[in-house]
XYZ file of C-alpha atoms in Angstrom:
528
model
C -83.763 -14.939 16.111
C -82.593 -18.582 16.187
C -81.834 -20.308 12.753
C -84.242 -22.871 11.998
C -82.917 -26.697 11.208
C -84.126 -29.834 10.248
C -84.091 -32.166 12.670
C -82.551 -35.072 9.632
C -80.324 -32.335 8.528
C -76.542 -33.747 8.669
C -75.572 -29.919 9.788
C -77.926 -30.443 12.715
C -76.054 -33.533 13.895
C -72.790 -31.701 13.553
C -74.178 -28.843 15.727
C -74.909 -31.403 17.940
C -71.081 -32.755 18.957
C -69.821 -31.263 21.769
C -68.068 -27.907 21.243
C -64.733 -28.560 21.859
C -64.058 -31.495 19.555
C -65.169 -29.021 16.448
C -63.902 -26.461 17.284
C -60.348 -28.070 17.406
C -61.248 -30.071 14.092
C -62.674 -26.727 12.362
C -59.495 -25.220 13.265
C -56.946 -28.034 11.827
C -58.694 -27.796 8.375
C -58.938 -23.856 8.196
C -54.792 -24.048 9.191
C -54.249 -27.060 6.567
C -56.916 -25.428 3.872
C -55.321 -21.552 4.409
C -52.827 -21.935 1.267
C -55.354 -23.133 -1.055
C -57.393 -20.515 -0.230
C -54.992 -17.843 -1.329
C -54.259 -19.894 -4.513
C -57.897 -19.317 -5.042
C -57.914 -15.353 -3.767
C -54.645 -15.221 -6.276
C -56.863 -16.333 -8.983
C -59.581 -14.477 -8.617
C -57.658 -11.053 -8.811
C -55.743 -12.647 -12.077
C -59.679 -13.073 -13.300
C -60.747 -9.345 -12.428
C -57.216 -7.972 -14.275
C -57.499 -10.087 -17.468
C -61.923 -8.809 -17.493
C -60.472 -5.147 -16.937
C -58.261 -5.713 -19.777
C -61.000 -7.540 -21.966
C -63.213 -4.564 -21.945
C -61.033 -2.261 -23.251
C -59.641 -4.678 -25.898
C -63.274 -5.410 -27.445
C -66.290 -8.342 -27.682
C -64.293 -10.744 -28.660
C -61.829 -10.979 -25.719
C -64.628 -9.858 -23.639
C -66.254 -13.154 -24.339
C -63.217 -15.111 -24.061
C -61.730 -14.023 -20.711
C -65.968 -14.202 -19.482
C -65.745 -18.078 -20.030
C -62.784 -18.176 -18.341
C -63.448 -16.946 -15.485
C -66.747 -18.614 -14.911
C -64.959 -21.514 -15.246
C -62.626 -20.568 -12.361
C -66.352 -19.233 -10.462
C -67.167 -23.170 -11.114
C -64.029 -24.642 -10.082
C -63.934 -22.594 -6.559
C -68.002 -23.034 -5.749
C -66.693 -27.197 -5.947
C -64.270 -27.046 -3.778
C -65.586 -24.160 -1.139
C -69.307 -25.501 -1.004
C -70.982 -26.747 2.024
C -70.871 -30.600 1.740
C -69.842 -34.018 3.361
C -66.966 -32.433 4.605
C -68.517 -29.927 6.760
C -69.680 -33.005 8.551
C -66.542 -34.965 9.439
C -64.710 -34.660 12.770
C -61.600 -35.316 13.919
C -59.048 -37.354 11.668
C -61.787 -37.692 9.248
C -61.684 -33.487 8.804
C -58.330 -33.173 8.924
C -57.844 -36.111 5.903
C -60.119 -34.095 4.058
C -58.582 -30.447 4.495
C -55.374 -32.473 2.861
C -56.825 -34.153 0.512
C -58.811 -31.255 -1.080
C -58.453 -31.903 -5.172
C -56.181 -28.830 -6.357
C -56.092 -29.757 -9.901
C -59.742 -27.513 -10.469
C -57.684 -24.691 -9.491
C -54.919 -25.530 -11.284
C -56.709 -26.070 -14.430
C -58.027 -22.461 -13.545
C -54.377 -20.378 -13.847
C -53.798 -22.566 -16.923
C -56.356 -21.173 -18.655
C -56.190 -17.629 -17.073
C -52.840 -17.633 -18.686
C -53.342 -19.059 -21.893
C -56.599 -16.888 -22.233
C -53.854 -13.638 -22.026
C -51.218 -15.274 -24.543
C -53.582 -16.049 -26.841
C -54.797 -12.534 -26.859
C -50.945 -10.785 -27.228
C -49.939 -9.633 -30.307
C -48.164 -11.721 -32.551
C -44.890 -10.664 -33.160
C -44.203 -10.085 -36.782
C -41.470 -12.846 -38.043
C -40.232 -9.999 -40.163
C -39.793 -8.089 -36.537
C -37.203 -10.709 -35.229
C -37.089 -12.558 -31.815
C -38.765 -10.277 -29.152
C -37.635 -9.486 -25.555
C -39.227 -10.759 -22.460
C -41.820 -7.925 -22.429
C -43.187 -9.393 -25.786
C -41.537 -6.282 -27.749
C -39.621 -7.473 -31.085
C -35.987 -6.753 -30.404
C -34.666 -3.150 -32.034
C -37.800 -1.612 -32.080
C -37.137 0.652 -29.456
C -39.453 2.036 -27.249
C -43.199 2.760 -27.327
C -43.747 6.314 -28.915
C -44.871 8.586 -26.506
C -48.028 9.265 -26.376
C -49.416 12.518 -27.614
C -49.287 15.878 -25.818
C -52.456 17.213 -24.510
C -52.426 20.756 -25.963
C -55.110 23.471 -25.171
C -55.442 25.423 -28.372
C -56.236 29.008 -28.311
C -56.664 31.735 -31.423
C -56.037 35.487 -31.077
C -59.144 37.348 -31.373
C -58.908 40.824 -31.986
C -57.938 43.322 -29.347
C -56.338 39.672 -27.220
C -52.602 40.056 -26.002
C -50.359 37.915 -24.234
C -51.320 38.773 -20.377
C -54.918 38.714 -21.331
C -54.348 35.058 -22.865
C -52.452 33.699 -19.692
C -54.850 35.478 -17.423
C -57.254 33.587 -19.081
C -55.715 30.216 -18.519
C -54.899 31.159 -14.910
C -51.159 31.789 -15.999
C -49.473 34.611 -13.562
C -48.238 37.808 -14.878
C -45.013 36.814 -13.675
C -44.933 33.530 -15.785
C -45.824 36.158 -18.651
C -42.348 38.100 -17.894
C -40.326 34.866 -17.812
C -41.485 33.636 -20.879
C -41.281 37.349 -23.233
C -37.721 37.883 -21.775
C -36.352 34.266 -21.968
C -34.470 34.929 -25.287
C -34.589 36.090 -28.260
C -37.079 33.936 -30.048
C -39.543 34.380 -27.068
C -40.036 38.321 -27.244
C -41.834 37.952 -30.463
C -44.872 36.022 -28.305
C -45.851 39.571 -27.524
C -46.529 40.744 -31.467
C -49.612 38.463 -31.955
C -52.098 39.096 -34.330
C -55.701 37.841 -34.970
C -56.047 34.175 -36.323
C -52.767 33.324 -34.970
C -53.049 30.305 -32.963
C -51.007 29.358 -29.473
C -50.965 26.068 -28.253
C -50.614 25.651 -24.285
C -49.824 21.848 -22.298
C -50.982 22.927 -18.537
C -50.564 21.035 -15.564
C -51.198 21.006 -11.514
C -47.923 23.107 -11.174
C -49.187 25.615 -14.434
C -47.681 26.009 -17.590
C -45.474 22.892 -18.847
C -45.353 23.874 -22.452
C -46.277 26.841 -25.232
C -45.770 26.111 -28.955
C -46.482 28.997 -31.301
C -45.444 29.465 -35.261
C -42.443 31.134 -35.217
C -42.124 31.655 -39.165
C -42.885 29.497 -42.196
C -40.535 27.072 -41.643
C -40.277 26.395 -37.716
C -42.054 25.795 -34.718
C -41.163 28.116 -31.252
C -41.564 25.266 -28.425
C -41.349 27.032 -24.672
C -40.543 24.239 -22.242
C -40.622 23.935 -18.021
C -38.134 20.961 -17.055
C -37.103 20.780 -13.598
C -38.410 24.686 -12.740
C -36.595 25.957 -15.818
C -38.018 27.280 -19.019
C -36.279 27.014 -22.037
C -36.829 27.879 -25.823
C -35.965 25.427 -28.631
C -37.198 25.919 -32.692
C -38.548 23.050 -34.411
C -38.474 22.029 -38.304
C -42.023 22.190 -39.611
C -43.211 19.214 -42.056
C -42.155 21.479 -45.036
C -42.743 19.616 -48.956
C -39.809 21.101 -51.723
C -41.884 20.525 -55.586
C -40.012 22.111 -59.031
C -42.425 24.375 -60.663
C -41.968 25.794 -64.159
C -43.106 28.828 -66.159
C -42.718 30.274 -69.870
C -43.899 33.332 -70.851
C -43.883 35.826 -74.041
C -43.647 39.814 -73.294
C -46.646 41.389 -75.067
C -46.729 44.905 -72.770
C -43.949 44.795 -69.884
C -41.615 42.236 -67.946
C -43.737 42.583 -64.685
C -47.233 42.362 -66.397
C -45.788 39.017 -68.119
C -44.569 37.621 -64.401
C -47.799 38.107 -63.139
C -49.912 36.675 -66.192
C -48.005 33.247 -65.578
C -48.422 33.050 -61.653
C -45.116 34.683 -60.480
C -45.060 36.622 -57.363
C -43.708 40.316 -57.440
C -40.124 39.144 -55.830
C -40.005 36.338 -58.036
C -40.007 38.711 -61.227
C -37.484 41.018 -58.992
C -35.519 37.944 -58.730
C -35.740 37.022 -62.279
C -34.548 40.760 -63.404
C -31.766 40.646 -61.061
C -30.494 37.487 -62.140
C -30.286 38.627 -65.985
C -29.355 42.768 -64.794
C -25.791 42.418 -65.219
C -26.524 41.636 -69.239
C -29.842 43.287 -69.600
C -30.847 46.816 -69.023
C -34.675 45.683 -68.014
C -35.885 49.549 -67.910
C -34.790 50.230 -71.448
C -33.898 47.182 -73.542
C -36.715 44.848 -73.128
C -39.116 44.393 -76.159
C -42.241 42.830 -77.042
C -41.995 39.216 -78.061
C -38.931 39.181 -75.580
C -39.293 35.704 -73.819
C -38.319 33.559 -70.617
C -38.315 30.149 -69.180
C -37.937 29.879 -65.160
C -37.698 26.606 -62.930
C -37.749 27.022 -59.234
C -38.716 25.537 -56.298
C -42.151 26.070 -54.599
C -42.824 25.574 -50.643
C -45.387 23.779 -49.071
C -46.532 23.112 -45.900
C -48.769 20.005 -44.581
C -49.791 19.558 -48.327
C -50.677 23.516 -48.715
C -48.980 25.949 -51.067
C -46.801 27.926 -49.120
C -44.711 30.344 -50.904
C -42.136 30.021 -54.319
C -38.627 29.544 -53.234
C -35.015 29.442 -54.904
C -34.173 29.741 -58.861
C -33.097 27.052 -60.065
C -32.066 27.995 -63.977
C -34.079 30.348 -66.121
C -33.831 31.778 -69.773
C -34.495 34.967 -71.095
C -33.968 35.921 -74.500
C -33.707 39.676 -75.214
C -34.319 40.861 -78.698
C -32.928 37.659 -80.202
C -29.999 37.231 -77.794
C -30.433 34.048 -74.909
C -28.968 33.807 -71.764
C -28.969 31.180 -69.473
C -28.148 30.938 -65.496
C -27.763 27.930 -63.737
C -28.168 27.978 -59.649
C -24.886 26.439 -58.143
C -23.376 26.082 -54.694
C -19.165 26.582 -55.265
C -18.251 26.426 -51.678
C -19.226 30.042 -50.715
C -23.080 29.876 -50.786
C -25.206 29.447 -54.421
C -24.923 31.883 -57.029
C -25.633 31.902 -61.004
C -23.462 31.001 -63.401
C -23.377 31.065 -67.481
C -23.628 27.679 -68.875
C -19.609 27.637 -69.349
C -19.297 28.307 -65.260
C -18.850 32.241 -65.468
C -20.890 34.218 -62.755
C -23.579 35.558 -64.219
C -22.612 38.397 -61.548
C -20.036 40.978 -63.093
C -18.436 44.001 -61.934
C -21.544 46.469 -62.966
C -25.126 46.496 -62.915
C -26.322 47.559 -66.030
C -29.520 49.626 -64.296
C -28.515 50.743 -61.184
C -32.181 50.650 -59.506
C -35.320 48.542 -59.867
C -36.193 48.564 -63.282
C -38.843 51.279 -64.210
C -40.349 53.554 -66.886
C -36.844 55.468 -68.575
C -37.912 59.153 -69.408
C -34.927 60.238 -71.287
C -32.150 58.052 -72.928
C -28.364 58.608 -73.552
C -28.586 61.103 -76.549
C -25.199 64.126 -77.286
C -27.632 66.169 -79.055
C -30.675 66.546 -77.346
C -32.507 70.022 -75.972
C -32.456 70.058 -72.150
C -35.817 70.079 -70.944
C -35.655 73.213 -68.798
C -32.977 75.636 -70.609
C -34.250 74.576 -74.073
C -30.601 74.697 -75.337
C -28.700 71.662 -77.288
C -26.683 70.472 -74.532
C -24.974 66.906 -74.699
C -27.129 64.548 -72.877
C -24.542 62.206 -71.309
C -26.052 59.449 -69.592
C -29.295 57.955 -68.796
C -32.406 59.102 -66.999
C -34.549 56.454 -65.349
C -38.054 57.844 -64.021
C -38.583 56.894 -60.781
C -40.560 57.656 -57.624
C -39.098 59.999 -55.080
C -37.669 57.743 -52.304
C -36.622 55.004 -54.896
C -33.884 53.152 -53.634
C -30.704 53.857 -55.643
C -27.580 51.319 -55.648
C -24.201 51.546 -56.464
C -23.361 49.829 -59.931
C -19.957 48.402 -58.284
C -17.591 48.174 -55.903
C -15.718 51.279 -55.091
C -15.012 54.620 -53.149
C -17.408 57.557 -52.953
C -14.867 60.499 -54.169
C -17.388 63.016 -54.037
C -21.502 63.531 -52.386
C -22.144 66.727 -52.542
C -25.037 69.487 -53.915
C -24.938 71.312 -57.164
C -27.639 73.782 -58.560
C -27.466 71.775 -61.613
C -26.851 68.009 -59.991
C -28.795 68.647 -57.390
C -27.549 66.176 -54.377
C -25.266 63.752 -56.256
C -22.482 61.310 -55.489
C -19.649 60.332 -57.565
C -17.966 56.697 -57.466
C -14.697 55.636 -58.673
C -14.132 51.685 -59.746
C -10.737 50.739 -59.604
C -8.419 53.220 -61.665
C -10.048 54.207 -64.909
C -14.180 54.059 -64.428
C -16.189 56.674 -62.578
C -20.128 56.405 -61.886
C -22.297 59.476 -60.828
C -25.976 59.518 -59.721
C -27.614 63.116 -59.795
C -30.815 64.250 -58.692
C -31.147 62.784 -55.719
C -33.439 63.974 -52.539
C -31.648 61.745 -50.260
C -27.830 61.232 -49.901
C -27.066 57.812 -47.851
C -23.351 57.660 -47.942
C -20.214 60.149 -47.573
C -17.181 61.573 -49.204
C -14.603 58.438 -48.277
C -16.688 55.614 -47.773
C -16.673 52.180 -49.365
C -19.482 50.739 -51.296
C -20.234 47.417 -52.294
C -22.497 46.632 -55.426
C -25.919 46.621 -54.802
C -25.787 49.038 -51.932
C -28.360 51.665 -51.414
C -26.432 55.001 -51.527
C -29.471 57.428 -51.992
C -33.171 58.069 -53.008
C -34.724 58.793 -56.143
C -35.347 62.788 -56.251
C -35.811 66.197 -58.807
C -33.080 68.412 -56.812
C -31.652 70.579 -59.368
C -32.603 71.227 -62.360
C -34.920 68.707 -63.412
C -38.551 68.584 -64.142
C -39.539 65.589 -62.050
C -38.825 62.791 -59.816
C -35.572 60.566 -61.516
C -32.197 59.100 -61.611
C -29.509 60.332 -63.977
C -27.068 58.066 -64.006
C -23.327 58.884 -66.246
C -20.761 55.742 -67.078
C -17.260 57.385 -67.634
C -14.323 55.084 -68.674
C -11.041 57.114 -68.532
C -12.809 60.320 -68.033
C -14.897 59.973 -71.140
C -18.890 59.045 -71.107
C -19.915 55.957 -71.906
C -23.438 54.635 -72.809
C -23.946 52.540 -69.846
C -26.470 50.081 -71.449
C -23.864 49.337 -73.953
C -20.214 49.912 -72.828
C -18.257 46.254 -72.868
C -18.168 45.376 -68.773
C -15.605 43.354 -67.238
C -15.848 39.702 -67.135
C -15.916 37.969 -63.517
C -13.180 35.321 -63.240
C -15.329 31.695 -64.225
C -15.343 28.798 -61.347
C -12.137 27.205 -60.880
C -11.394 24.119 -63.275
C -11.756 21.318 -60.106
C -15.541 22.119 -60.419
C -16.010 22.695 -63.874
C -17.390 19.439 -64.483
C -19.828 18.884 -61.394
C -20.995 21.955 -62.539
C -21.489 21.219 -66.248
C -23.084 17.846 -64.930
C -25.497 19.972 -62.631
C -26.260 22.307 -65.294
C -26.668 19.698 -67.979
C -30.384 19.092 -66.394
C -31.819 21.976 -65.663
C -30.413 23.248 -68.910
C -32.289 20.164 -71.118
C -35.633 21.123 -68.987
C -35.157 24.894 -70.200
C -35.088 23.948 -73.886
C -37.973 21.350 -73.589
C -39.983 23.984 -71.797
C -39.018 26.827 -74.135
C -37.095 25.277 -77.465
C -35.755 28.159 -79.542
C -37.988 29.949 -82.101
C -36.998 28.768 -85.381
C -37.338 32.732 -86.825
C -37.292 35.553 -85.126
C -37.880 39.421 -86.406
C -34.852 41.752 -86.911
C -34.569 45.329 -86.047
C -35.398 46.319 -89.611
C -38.478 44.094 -89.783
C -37.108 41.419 -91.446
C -37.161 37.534 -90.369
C -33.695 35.706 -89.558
C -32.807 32.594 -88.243
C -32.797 32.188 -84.035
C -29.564 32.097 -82.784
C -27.801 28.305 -82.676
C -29.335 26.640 -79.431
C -26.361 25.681 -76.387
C -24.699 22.575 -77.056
C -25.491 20.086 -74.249
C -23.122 19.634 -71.533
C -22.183 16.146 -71.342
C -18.954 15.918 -69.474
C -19.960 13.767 -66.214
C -18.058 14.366 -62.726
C -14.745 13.184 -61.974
């Protein structure tokens, strides 16, 4: 169909000039014309960026960058429209194509790019001069942005292969990962409500991150076709908690009352069992103070950590221990420096009910006949642990139809400890022991009427009441730490007596009131 024109149209007298004068002419001004054209294609795609960016940055931009670019829409319908110069012919088109007014499109990039600087950031003046990317200088770079984990919990009867399978893992993956280390076979113990996290991509797994105990994250990584294994510190939170309590029936039943955990109260016994026989000597109204550290994790109570001082006083008597790193890992100390450690544990188990004590002149509960009861008996549980009170050599582990299995143990030249009764022997004629160490079980092998410990002290062949012989004194710290030590101490000590000040009477023995014993001088001696 033919396109309809006006005959007064000035198109139609254009259309009417022989072909070959405008077609040479049209030619000259789309040749002289072609570079501002691309000025103007340039601009346009500047416009389309700075609208993509607009809409993600919010109305505001949005509105500015829209008014810019329909004033470069504006600018470019001018000087592209159909007009007097579609008329002109020969030098008259060609003085047109170069003198086309550029300054419209020029105006246009001006305000494309003062549209995007005045929507950058302002640097902070705080932040310093900023490089050429508009970053203040020493900030670094960008933080990464965050992983894209896939989090999965263990439901019950759910195991590793059934997990990967799940997420389209391989089985083969699976054997990589279990056997990669160490730290990695434990992904195979999982139990319900735990929670593994999985980053996947096009090539399968890129990362695993699991809990690996209280404290640190397991991370399994793929870099370059490898996996590797790395721990990571959780966001842990370190807060000083402290307790006082008053014994009204037993040690433990006290612990619990004021919010200590079983192996706290463990803790607290074995701190104070080298002065304090807790099976037989503790008493009602016996007190104690205790400061330690309590765990949490992202703001939740975790668990109760380290002592860091406590004080218990035992039928009048206080003692104090002070947590201190020497050099050789922490350990307690008095408040003069001496390790609250010595060479003998007063009760050489877990403190428990004591059925018989040391008595010469008692009637043996199974002959009936006055026989010399020489040592202590500590009712027990068969299968109680039972520990060596010291250091030393087993010289004899052996059974007797009156001992039952037993084991002797000499200390240095002149002390001897035996443990009879036992249903379990643990060490050897020979061996070494160190304090502490289990040598045997609890039992009621020979003659005995049930389940206990008896336990005999001998010092140069002659018994000894072990709750009350005079023990050896460990060697105190050496004098170069004395007084970071005493400055340490000095702190934890002043929170013990504001959180338990001493009792200004306390009952005797006999019933009768007396004064508390004279509180600790204060440490004041600051470090060198």
């Amino acid at each position: 169909m033919k396109d309809f024109v006006h005959p007064n149209c000035p198109r139609q007298a254009a259309l009417d000039e022989p072909d070959m004068p405008k077609t040479r002419n049209m030619a000259s001004r789309k040749s002289q014309a072609e570079p501002v054209r691309n000025r103007a294609i340039s601009i346009a795609r500047k416009l389309a960026a700075a609208t993509g960016e607009a809409l993600q940055r919010g109305p505001t931009r949005l509105a500015l960058i829209g008014g810019v670019c329909a004033l470069g829409l504006v600018i470019m319908g001018l000087q592209f429209s159909g007009g007097p110069a579609e008329t002109a012919t020969g030098p008259e088109l060609a003085a047109d194509a170069t003198s086309i007014d550029t300054t419209g499109i020029a105006d246009a990039e001006t305000a494309v790019a003062t549209a995007a600087e005045a929507e950058a950031p302002a640097a902070d003046p705080q932040d310093g001069p900023a490089t050429p990317d508009g970053q203040p200088l020493g900030t670094g770079p960008a933080a990464p942005a965050e992983r894209a984990w896939q989090y999965v919990q263990v439901a019950s009867g759910d195991t590793m292969e059934i997990i990967f399978r799940r997420l389209g893992l391989s089985p083969r993956l699976l054997h990589e990962v279990v056997n990669l280390d160490d730290r990695t076979d434990s992904l195979v113990d999982l139990r319900p409500g735990d929670e593994l996290a999985f980053e996947l991509d096009d090539e399968g797994l890129k990362a695993l991150r699991t809990e690996y105990d209280d404290e640190n994250w397991l991370f399994v990584e793929r870099t370059a076709d490898q996996l590797s294994s790395r721990l990571e510190a959780r966001n842990l939170e370190v807060r000083v908690a402290e307790v006082e309590a008053e014994i009204t029936s037993s040690l433990f039943n006290a612990g619990k009352n004021a919010g200590l955990s079983d192996n706290m109260i463990l803790r607290l016994a074995g701190i104070f069992g080298w002065d304090i026989d807790f099976a037989l000597d503790i008493r009602r109204g016996d007190r104690f103070a205790l400061l330690f550290e309590e765990i949490y994790r992202d703001g939740q109570f975790l668990r109760q950590g380290a002592i860091l001082g406590a004080r218990f006083v035992n039928q009048g008597e206080s003692f104090e221990a002070i947590r201190f790193d020497a050099g050789n890992g922490p350990d307690f100390y008095d408040p003069e420096g001496r390790p609250m450690r010595k060479a003998f544990l007063r009760t050489p188990m877990s403190f428990t009910r004591v059925t018989s004590n040391f008595n010469p002149s008692r009637v043996h509960p199974v002959t009936r006949r006055v026989r010399p009861h020489n040592g202590t008996d500590y009712g027990a549980p068969t299968g109680t642990p039972v520990w060596a009170a010291g250091d030393g050599t087993v010289i004899e582990a052996g059974y007797g139809a009156a001992n039952g299995n037993y084991i002797f143990i000499k200390h240095g030249n002149h002390i001897v400890t035996r443990y009879l009764h036992l249903s379990k022997k643990k060490v050897k004629r020979g061996d070494r022991v160190r304090q502490g160490q289990t040598i045997g079980l609890v039992g009621a092998t020979g003659l005995a009427t049930g389940p206990h410990l008896h336990y005999e002290f001998l010092v140069n062949g002659r018994h000894r009441d072990p709750r009350k012989v005079d023990l050896p004194e460990a060697e105190p710290l050496p004098a170069d730490l004395l007084p970071a030590f005493k400055a340490h101490a000095d702190t934890w000590l002043t929170r013990l007596e504001e959180l338990m000040p001493p009792k200004v009477m306390l009952a005797s023995s006999s019933g009768e009131s007396r004064p508390a014993p004279e509180s600790r001088p204060k440490a004041t001696t600051a470090p060198k």
